XYZ file of C-alpha atoms in Angstrom:
587
model
C -13.444 1.118 -15.465
C -10.387 0.633 -17.422
C -11.177 -3.088 -19.460
C -9.176 -5.825 -18.453
C -8.102 -6.303 -21.903
C -6.754 -3.144 -22.420
C -4.975 -3.716 -19.587
C -3.080 -6.725 -21.675
C -2.820 -5.045 -24.718
C -1.090 -1.837 -22.673
C 1.285 -4.428 -21.072
C 2.263 -6.298 -24.591
C 3.319 -2.489 -26.076
C 4.957 -0.938 -23.258
C 8.556 -2.086 -22.208
C 9.138 -2.602 -18.140
C 13.232 -1.931 -19.007
C 12.369 0.992 -20.408
C 9.394 2.060 -18.200
C 11.866 1.483 -15.212
C 15.203 2.447 -16.694
C 13.613 6.267 -16.918
C 13.687 6.097 -12.934
C 16.390 3.937 -11.680
C 19.371 3.067 -14.485
C 19.306 -0.279 -15.007
C 22.790 -2.631 -16.059
C 22.274 -5.685 -17.756
C 22.824 -8.974 -15.978
C 22.627 -11.860 -18.015
C 18.955 -12.204 -19.790
C 17.932 -9.975 -17.003
C 18.183 -6.280 -16.339
C 19.505 -5.333 -12.388
C 20.041 -2.190 -10.055
C 20.381 -1.195 -6.644
C 16.252 -1.171 -5.378
C 14.886 1.960 -5.294
C 12.344 0.561 -2.862
C 15.027 -0.031 -0.520
C 18.347 0.674 0.817
C 21.117 -2.036 -1.060
C 25.166 -1.479 -1.979
C 24.384 -5.040 -3.981
C 21.699 -5.248 -6.401
C 18.503 -7.714 -5.624
C 16.534 -5.550 -7.998
C 15.876 -7.309 -11.059
C 13.531 -6.542 -14.258
C 12.741 -9.304 -16.752
C 12.225 -8.063 -20.230
C 11.055 -11.289 -21.549
C 8.016 -11.393 -19.138
C 7.863 -8.087 -18.589
C 7.710 -7.662 -14.383
C 10.390 -6.750 -11.670
C 11.060 -8.124 -8.252
C 13.525 -7.386 -5.355
C 15.216 -10.230 -4.272
C 15.623 -8.168 -0.918
C 12.404 -6.818 0.401
C 10.192 -8.378 -1.690
C 9.121 -5.323 -4.224
C 7.317 -7.068 -7.424
C 5.215 -5.854 -9.920
C 4.964 -4.984 -13.935
C 5.404 -1.226 -15.587
C 1.737 -0.672 -14.226
C 3.257 -1.622 -10.764
C 6.545 0.143 -10.965
C 4.958 3.144 -11.144
C 2.355 2.902 -8.703
C 5.097 2.247 -5.892
C 7.988 4.836 -7.512
C 6.102 7.499 -8.380
C 3.234 7.115 -6.359
C 0.279 7.331 -8.806
C -3.054 5.681 -8.213
C -4.231 3.099 -10.668
C -5.570 4.941 -13.149
C -2.763 7.859 -13.371
C -0.597 5.217 -14.353
C -2.226 3.681 -17.132
C -3.091 6.678 -18.595
C 1.013 7.483 -18.035
C 1.789 4.111 -20.447
C -0.949 4.658 -22.777
C 0.061 8.098 -23.813
C 3.896 6.618 -23.920
C 2.684 3.667 -25.642
C 0.215 6.210 -28.043
C -3.046 4.296 -26.645
C -6.179 6.008 -25.603
C -7.641 4.494 -22.791
C -11.043 3.505 -23.246
C -13.432 2.960 -20.458
C -16.624 1.722 -19.359
C -18.785 3.686 -16.684
C -21.852 4.075 -16.036
C -23.880 7.252 -16.088
C -23.088 8.049 -13.009
C -19.523 7.460 -12.756
C -19.285 9.980 -16.164
C -21.190 12.389 -14.436
C -18.457 12.159 -11.400
C -15.864 12.022 -13.557
C -17.226 15.235 -15.167
C -17.949 17.257 -11.909
C -14.179 16.160 -10.907
C -12.980 17.324 -13.792
C -14.959 20.529 -13.048
C -13.981 21.214 -9.461
C -10.812 20.624 -9.848
C -10.602 23.645 -12.635
C -12.606 25.424 -9.822
C -9.950 24.496 -7.299
C -7.123 25.974 -9.187
C -9.007 29.652 -10.408
C -9.503 29.837 -6.360
C -5.574 28.692 -5.587
C -4.890 31.340 -8.348
C -6.719 34.080 -6.799
C -5.738 33.255 -3.230
C -1.958 33.555 -4.374
C -2.407 36.883 -6.336
C -4.148 38.642 -2.676
C -0.709 37.304 -1.170
C 0.956 40.679 -3.013
C -1.629 42.742 -1.492
C -1.584 41.927 2.031
C 1.327 43.572 4.392
C -0.426 41.485 7.436
C 0.135 38.191 5.261
C 3.166 39.005 4.680
C 4.489 40.132 7.794
C 2.833 36.597 9.391
C 5.157 34.641 6.860
C 8.280 36.680 7.596
C 7.866 35.912 11.162
C 7.512 32.217 10.935
C 11.013 32.498 8.986
C 9.508 31.941 5.218
C 11.306 33.989 2.013
C 9.389 34.436 -0.917
C 11.023 31.228 -2.357
C 9.652 28.886 0.033
C 6.238 30.023 -0.149
C 5.780 30.392 -3.958
C 7.197 26.763 -4.006
C 4.184 25.170 -1.631
C 1.447 28.221 -3.694
C 1.104 29.969 -0.236
C -1.838 32.715 -0.914
C -4.507 34.696 1.124
C -8.204 35.247 1.850
C -8.827 38.527 1.741
C -11.110 39.053 4.706
C -13.969 40.114 2.256
C -17.385 38.022 2.606
C -17.661 37.661 -0.857
C -13.625 38.341 -2.182
C -14.525 35.094 -4.600
C -16.440 37.222 -6.531
C -13.170 38.648 -7.969
C -12.404 35.481 -9.305
C -15.444 34.064 -10.447
C -18.110 36.480 -12.036
C -20.898 34.132 -11.242
C -20.052 33.535 -7.997
C -23.747 31.712 -7.533
C -21.828 28.415 -9.044
C -22.907 25.794 -8.262
C -18.967 24.311 -8.737
C -18.297 27.094 -5.870
C -20.474 25.435 -3.367
C -19.388 21.657 -4.642
C -16.151 22.634 -4.642
C -16.276 23.613 -0.471
C -15.197 26.858 -1.375
C -18.733 29.000 -0.670
C -21.168 28.300 2.635
C -24.588 28.867 2.492
C -26.424 31.190 5.382
C -29.408 30.897 7.113
C -30.989 33.494 5.430
C -29.781 31.448 1.838
C -27.522 34.357 1.152
C -23.823 32.627 -0.100
C -20.134 33.705 1.563
C -16.645 32.989 1.241
C -15.610 29.905 3.729
C -11.713 30.987 3.747
C -11.894 34.435 5.299
C -9.043 36.656 6.791
C -6.402 33.276 6.682
C -3.181 32.134 4.800
C -4.000 29.606 2.192
C -2.329 26.264 1.964
C -3.566 24.502 -1.237
C -3.567 20.913 -0.876
C -2.851 18.991 -4.057
C -3.401 14.702 -4.852
C -0.415 12.338 -6.373
C -1.619 13.370 -9.502
C -0.241 17.732 -8.435
C -3.998 18.663 -9.191
C -5.386 21.280 -6.183
C -7.872 18.957 -4.738
C -8.988 21.396 -1.230
C -7.502 23.755 1.691
C -6.233 24.350 4.548
C -6.186 27.909 6.056
C -4.575 29.297 9.026
C -5.680 32.970 10.821
C -2.863 35.409 11.122
C -3.901 36.417 14.955
C -5.516 34.575 17.256
C -8.715 32.779 16.408
C -10.723 29.971 15.900
C -10.728 27.038 14.547
C -7.109 28.155 14.041
C -6.951 26.051 11.374
C -9.844 25.352 8.825
C -9.952 22.628 6.222
C -11.913 22.219 2.721
C -14.804 19.807 3.612
C -14.808 16.650 1.784
C -15.896 16.950 -1.258
C -15.839 14.253 -4.822
C -12.109 15.045 -5.123
C -11.041 15.813 -1.594
C -11.133 13.165 1.280
C -8.844 14.053 4.791
C -8.418 10.659 5.486
C -6.278 9.782 2.026
C -4.615 12.732 1.280
C -1.568 14.353 3.026
C -0.166 17.647 2.769
C 2.503 18.072 0.786
C 3.103 14.831 -0.354
C 3.214 15.617 -4.635
C 5.989 18.189 -4.004
C 7.991 16.203 -1.649
C 8.596 12.671 -3.686
C 11.856 13.367 -4.920
C 12.785 14.624 -1.606
C 11.078 11.553 0.338
C 13.134 8.184 -2.457
C 16.624 10.830 -2.043
C 16.173 10.506 1.810
C 15.011 7.219 2.280
C 12.338 8.419 4.791
C 9.593 10.214 4.955
C 8.817 12.224 8.195
C 4.851 12.822 9.163
C 4.085 15.866 11.279
C 0.549 17.300 12.301
C 0.595 21.251 10.204
C 0.964 22.532 7.437
C 3.215 25.128 8.323
C 5.612 22.334 9.829
C 5.684 21.571 6.692
C 6.213 24.422 5.452
C 9.269 25.759 8.198
C 11.310 22.427 8.002
C 11.189 22.407 4.022
C 12.583 25.963 4.502
C 15.550 24.243 6.763
C 16.197 22.034 4.015
C 14.048 19.085 5.616
C 11.577 18.650 2.381
C 10.559 15.231 2.901
C 8.032 16.159 5.230
C 4.167 15.378 5.069
C 1.160 16.503 7.522
C -2.312 14.566 7.950
C -5.204 17.368 7.390
C -6.435 17.391 10.998
C -7.131 13.707 11.623
C -5.230 10.712 12.786
C -3.426 8.879 10.486
C -5.149 5.973 8.521
C -4.635 2.760 6.966
C -4.954 4.930 3.585
C -1.606 6.926 4.671
C 0.680 4.608 5.683
C -0.890 2.729 2.418
C 0.816 5.564 0.569
C 3.336 6.408 2.652
C 5.162 3.322 2.186
C 4.973 2.992 -1.234
C 7.074 5.611 -1.675
C 9.436 4.721 1.169
C 10.693 1.900 2.784
C 10.654 4.605 6.371
C 7.984 6.307 7.971
C 8.598 8.597 10.953
C 5.817 9.704 12.991
C 6.794 13.091 14.842
C 4.479 13.978 17.318
C 4.349 16.523 20.978
C 5.724 14.680 24.081
C 2.074 15.745 26.041
C -0.231 12.965 26.901
C -2.509 14.255 23.157
C 0.572 13.287 21.297
C 1.276 9.726 22.468
C -2.361 9.077 22.023
C -2.048 10.282 18.387
C 1.274 8.821 18.273
C -0.685 5.026 19.156
C -3.614 5.356 17.561
C -1.124 5.633 14.309
C 0.809 2.837 15.737
C -3.270 0.840 15.075
C -3.055 2.100 11.861
C 0.133 1.327 10.527
C 0.058 -2.521 11.703
C -2.195 -3.881 8.774
C 0.138 -2.594 6.634
C 3.364 -2.809 7.615
C 5.230 -5.548 5.617
C 8.356 -6.870 6.757
C 11.475 -5.079 4.976
C 9.259 -1.381 5.964
C 9.982 0.154 9.073
C 7.743 2.601 11.091
C 9.206 4.834 14.142
C 7.902 7.328 15.895
C 9.899 10.408 16.860
C 8.261 12.780 20.234
C 9.476 16.335 20.514
C 10.326 18.055 23.833
C 6.860 19.440 25.649
C 5.014 22.487 24.315
C 7.116 22.275 20.833
C 6.020 21.460 17.454
C 8.605 20.994 14.294
C 8.496 24.718 13.868
C 9.341 25.626 16.860
C 12.147 22.617 17.245
C 13.876 23.099 13.661
C 14.102 26.937 13.975
C 15.353 27.361 17.179
C 17.906 23.807 17.006
C 18.104 24.102 13.507
C 18.641 21.328 10.442
C 21.449 18.740 11.652
C 19.735 18.865 15.288
C 16.244 17.609 14.087
C 18.267 14.986 12.180
C 19.657 13.862 14.291
C 15.947 13.173 16.464
C 14.108 11.598 13.793
C 17.815 9.109 13.492
C 16.961 8.519 17.052
C 13.327 7.868 17.231
C 11.259 4.760 18.339
C 10.408 1.808 16.494
C 7.517 0.570 16.152
C 8.187 -2.684 17.813
C 9.877 -0.892 20.989
C 6.866 1.997 21.466
C 4.586 -0.885 21.102
C 5.798 -2.553 24.091
C 6.912 0.678 25.935
C 3.502 1.489 25.331
C 1.491 -1.501 26.667
C 3.866 -1.898 29.985
C 3.073 1.695 30.493
C -0.188 0.786 30.886
C -0.182 -2.577 32.510
C 2.735 -2.893 33.926
C 3.938 -6.727 34.273
C 4.741 -6.493 37.738
C 2.377 -8.227 38.849
C 0.453 -11.956 37.627
C -2.907 -9.649 36.959
C -0.008 -7.033 34.934
C 1.208 -9.195 32.646
C -2.791 -10.857 31.979
C -4.292 -7.671 31.658
C -0.855 -6.759 29.418
C -1.507 -10.092 26.813
C -5.109 -9.534 26.776
C -4.240 -5.973 25.532
C -1.645 -7.515 22.710
C -3.851 -9.619 21.465
C -5.881 -7.607 19.308
C -2.532 -6.169 18.145
C -0.592 -9.007 16.856
C -3.386 -10.288 14.897
C -3.147 -7.166 12.612
C 0.888 -7.543 12.198
C 0.584 -9.079 8.892
C 4.549 -8.982 8.139
C 5.737 -12.426 9.279
C 9.393 -11.868 10.522
C 8.225 -8.705 12.775
C 5.040 -10.389 13.975
C 7.390 -13.362 15.174
C 10.088 -10.908 16.983
C 7.000 -9.130 18.207
C 5.680 -12.372 19.446
C 9.061 -13.320 21.252
C 9.900 -9.329 23.227
C 6.048 -9.866 24.271
C 7.354 -13.558 25.793
C 9.563 -12.403 27.503
C 7.698 -9.338 28.456
C 4.703 -10.946 30.088
C 7.074 -13.417 31.755
C 5.914 -16.970 29.461
C 7.363 -19.637 27.256
C 7.263 -18.149 23.561
C 4.925 -21.511 22.825
C 2.894 -20.834 25.907
C 2.081 -16.857 24.510
C 1.327 -18.141 20.568
C -1.779 -20.467 22.341
C -2.906 -17.291 23.977
C -2.720 -14.536 21.320
C -2.730 -17.233 18.281
C -0.574 -18.560 15.230
C 1.785 -17.324 13.455
C -0.770 -15.561 10.966
C -4.761 -15.596 10.614
C -5.122 -18.118 8.015
C -2.950 -20.919 10.514
C -4.713 -19.704 12.863
C -7.876 -20.628 11.306
C -7.045 -23.806 9.811
C -5.565 -24.699 14.168
C -8.356 -23.635 15.694
C -10.847 -25.996 17.546
C -13.955 -27.267 15.282
C -12.142 -26.664 12.457
C -11.075 -29.736 11.675
C -14.103 -31.297 11.808
C -15.023 -30.030 8.393
C -11.740 -31.169 7.213
C -11.739 -35.777 8.099
C -8.079 -36.951 8.769
C -6.615 -36.635 4.867
C -3.241 -38.087 4.059
C -0.123 -36.091 3.666
C -0.134 -32.956 1.212
C 1.751 -33.807 -1.692
C 5.376 -32.782 -2.147
C 5.463 -28.623 -2.515
C 7.677 -28.985 -5.170
C 4.770 -30.166 -7.492
C 2.573 -27.072 -6.685
C 5.876 -25.115 -7.180
C 6.494 -26.799 -10.638
C 2.880 -26.030 -11.909
C 2.894 -22.660 -10.571
C 5.781 -21.821 -12.260
C 5.164 -23.100 -15.606
C 2.114 -21.208 -15.733
C 3.145 -18.487 -14.393
C 5.556 -18.252 -17.569
C 3.587 -19.885 -20.186
C -0.190 -18.595 -18.746
C -1.774 -20.405 -21.900
C -1.105 -23.642 -21.157
C -4.293 -23.439 -18.552
C -6.188 -23.310 -21.510
C -4.191 -26.363 -24.444
C -4.138 -28.979 -21.084
C -6.290 -30.031 -18.124
C -4.702 -29.430 -15.275
C -5.241 -30.223 -11.604
C -6.694 -28.537 -9.156
C -5.645 -29.030 -5.536
C -8.769 -28.930 -3.433
C -5.884 -28.460 -0.068
C -4.940 -25.862 1.740
C -2.065 -23.597 1.679
C -0.871 -20.196 -0.011
C 0.663 -22.125 -3.213
C -2.674 -24.588 -3.942
C -4.821 -21.019 -3.131
C -2.340 -19.262 -5.860
C -2.744 -22.530 -7.703
C -6.466 -22.933 -7.618
C -7.019 -18.982 -8.342
C -4.514 -18.631 -11.615
C -5.637 -21.763 -13.173
C -9.190 -20.084 -13.668
C -7.952 -16.932 -14.172
C -5.581 -18.307 -17.087
C -8.751 -20.596 -18.822
C -11.033 -17.851 -19.376
C -11.251 -15.932 -22.603
C -8.153 -13.992 -23.341
C -4.708 -14.618 -24.129
C -3.527 -13.825 -20.627
C 0.420 -12.997 -20.306
C 2.913 -13.140 -16.997
C 2.837 -9.711 -16.932
C -1.084 -9.010 -17.487
C -1.439 -12.006 -14.925
C 0.921 -10.568 -12.398
C -0.855 -7.207 -12.660
C -4.422 -8.991 -12.552
C -3.352 -10.366 -8.650
C -1.740 -7.723 -7.692
C -2.734 -6.744 -4.256
C -4.482 -10.054 -3.389
C -4.002 -13.124 -1.257
C -1.979 -14.719 -4.169
C 1.012 -11.580 -5.331
C 3.118 -12.384 -3.125
C 3.691 -16.182 -3.797
C 3.129 -15.736 -7.599
C 6.071 -12.907 -7.597
C 8.473 -15.452 -5.970
C 8.390 -17.913 -8.137
C 7.849 -16.085 -10.685
C 11.027 -14.272 -9.650
C 12.905 -16.878 -8.903
C 11.882 -19.146 -12.324
C 13.425 -15.597 -14.578
C 16.539 -16.449 -13.904
C 16.167 -20.061 -15.821
C 15.160 -18.220 -19.067
C 12.990 -21.116 -19.587
C 11.557 -21.975 -23.134
C 8.172 -22.167 -23.725
C 8.306 -25.770 -24.702
C 10.365 -26.130 -21.202
C 7.624 -24.923 -19.458
C 5.075 -26.885 -21.722
C 7.255 -29.909 -20.691
C 7.664 -29.023 -17.711
C 3.780 -28.747 -16.492
C 2.935 -31.152 -18.354
C 5.187 -33.609 -16.183
C 3.980 -32.106 -12.884
C 0.384 -32.758 -14.019
C 0.508 -36.077 -14.218
C 2.659 -36.513 -10.976
C 0.136 -34.862 -9.592
C -2.628 -37.149 -10.871
C -0.967 -40.685 -10.272
C -0.153 -39.049 -6.128
C -3.929 -38.086 -6.540
C -4.327 -41.765 -7.328
C -2.268 -43.223 -4.906
C -4.190 -41.103 -1.766
C -7.402 -42.608 -2.806
C -5.943 -45.667 -3.435
C -4.485 -45.089 0.293
C -7.612 -44.556 1.490
C -9.586 -47.272 0.651
C -7.242 -49.669 1.838
C -7.523 -48.502 4.838
C -11.375 -48.927 5.199
C -12.359 -52.770 6.086
C -13.047 -54.453 2.543
C -16.933 -55.554 3.634
C -17.752 -51.206 4.127
C -16.616 -50.487 0.730
C -19.631 -50.180 -2.295
C -19.274 -52.108 -5.359
C -18.085 -48.851 -7.194
C -14.840 -48.751 -4.274
C -14.004 -52.219 -4.677
C -13.153 -51.844 -8.572
C -11.771 -48.882 -7.997
C -9.228 -50.653 -5.724
C -8.831 -53.797 -7.387
C -7.989 -51.056 -10.727
C -5.652 -49.549 -8.273
C -3.784 -52.326 -6.914
C -3.883 -53.936 -10.428
C -2.117 -50.702 -12.137
C 0.269 -50.917 -8.663
C 1.307 -54.051 -9.361
C 1.854 -52.923 -13.357
C 3.752 -50.185 -12.180
C 6.057 -52.197 -9.895
C 6.630 -55.049 -12.889
C 7.992 -52.292 -15.711
C 9.953 -50.847 -13.030
C 12.060 -53.943 -12.173
């Protein structure tokens, strides 16, 4: 675990303008810098980088974050990897607070990575010695250049072929890395034998596992490494490390089902493809993909199995899909995989098919209508029932509203009536409007003006140290801005010296990140000084307290006088007197 105080120090040492400008050329625009957003296609720059507050924000797609967040989103790095890179650039050493178990896992991961790299080199060397494996790759249309680019190798048919690469064939690391298997008699043998080997890399470029394909007919056709301390099928994608630059250049990523599909597409100039590793698309996969691209195209066979796999990909993509991001589904003719199609029809035809891929919302409604035909009342009722759990997973507000409207048309229901059947726009709103929830919150006066909430949020985000210098109100009302303000005040009064960048980084990935990014982005253009920010916070806090006092007074006035306690009567008298003084002073 990396200490929070180091993150604050790191963000104060690095300049986000330099970090972003290395990948996205920036131009000065007033107090800030601008560029066309690297996370979505646009002609007019809406991507802004603030050197004073050390964060970026796109007013077009909503992307936002610190220098750490930029490396995570743009370069596809994990949080520790992004921190390590920035620390190296700043001449800092990343301190780690880790338990004995965490230290053991880290050391084991390093050992496994070295073991797997040695195995990958061994397999590549054996490929040159196997005419059969070379002939197989040539039959699939691959050149030596592409094979070398992907690090393709060959595992000999020998039972203990890896003994040539590892003098200590009994080393525990070989078994931990999934390279060897222990038989019933306790004797070890190679897991991969007589197979073309495809090394699998993580986002750092480390070899973390392998996929092996038989040369002729045999079962299983593909054999993957088992789950290890480094490798998890549900979190990794074949070819992602090598495809990152091509994905950004193309503005999209193509997800296919096999190693050979990725390699064959690259051979034909389609280098932005990745593959799942013998498992369905998971939310982890979707998150990784949408970090790198605004458009993800899932490619499947057009048969029953392919459509079933596509549906699972849709279910696991819905929760992570954001407005401004797009998922599509491409179904190839029955009996053809991407390798077959691109070899038969070429790159141009394949990319035309990609351009015509079915949008997620269209596929969702088509599939629901196919399963529950909306030609009868019963069919429409079943369709709405099937749509309910799916609609509740869509967190992108605009997409959710549009899908709900299309679903209402398909079901033949007024949109407001459908909303009552499948739920409100968002889980939080649904919870507030659900039967039984209102008893926990008695009828309360109208909410305070949202401008006060935003003024407090804005001032605190610009100058987080104000929370420790002033006694600020903490709202107890519902709503995302109030919740964000509560969390922000609590964080900023804790020990330490938070900055705008460290606060944004602290809340990255939380439910408050969007609200804070929107508020701080709108504030950056105003170029408020520290003194102006403090004046704004103090004034907003005072107005808040006045509004609170008026709310309390109105609450007392609505109650019969005889039912008030002596304390409440005194409070009512003080409130009325204060109101009278205020009225006289204004006149």
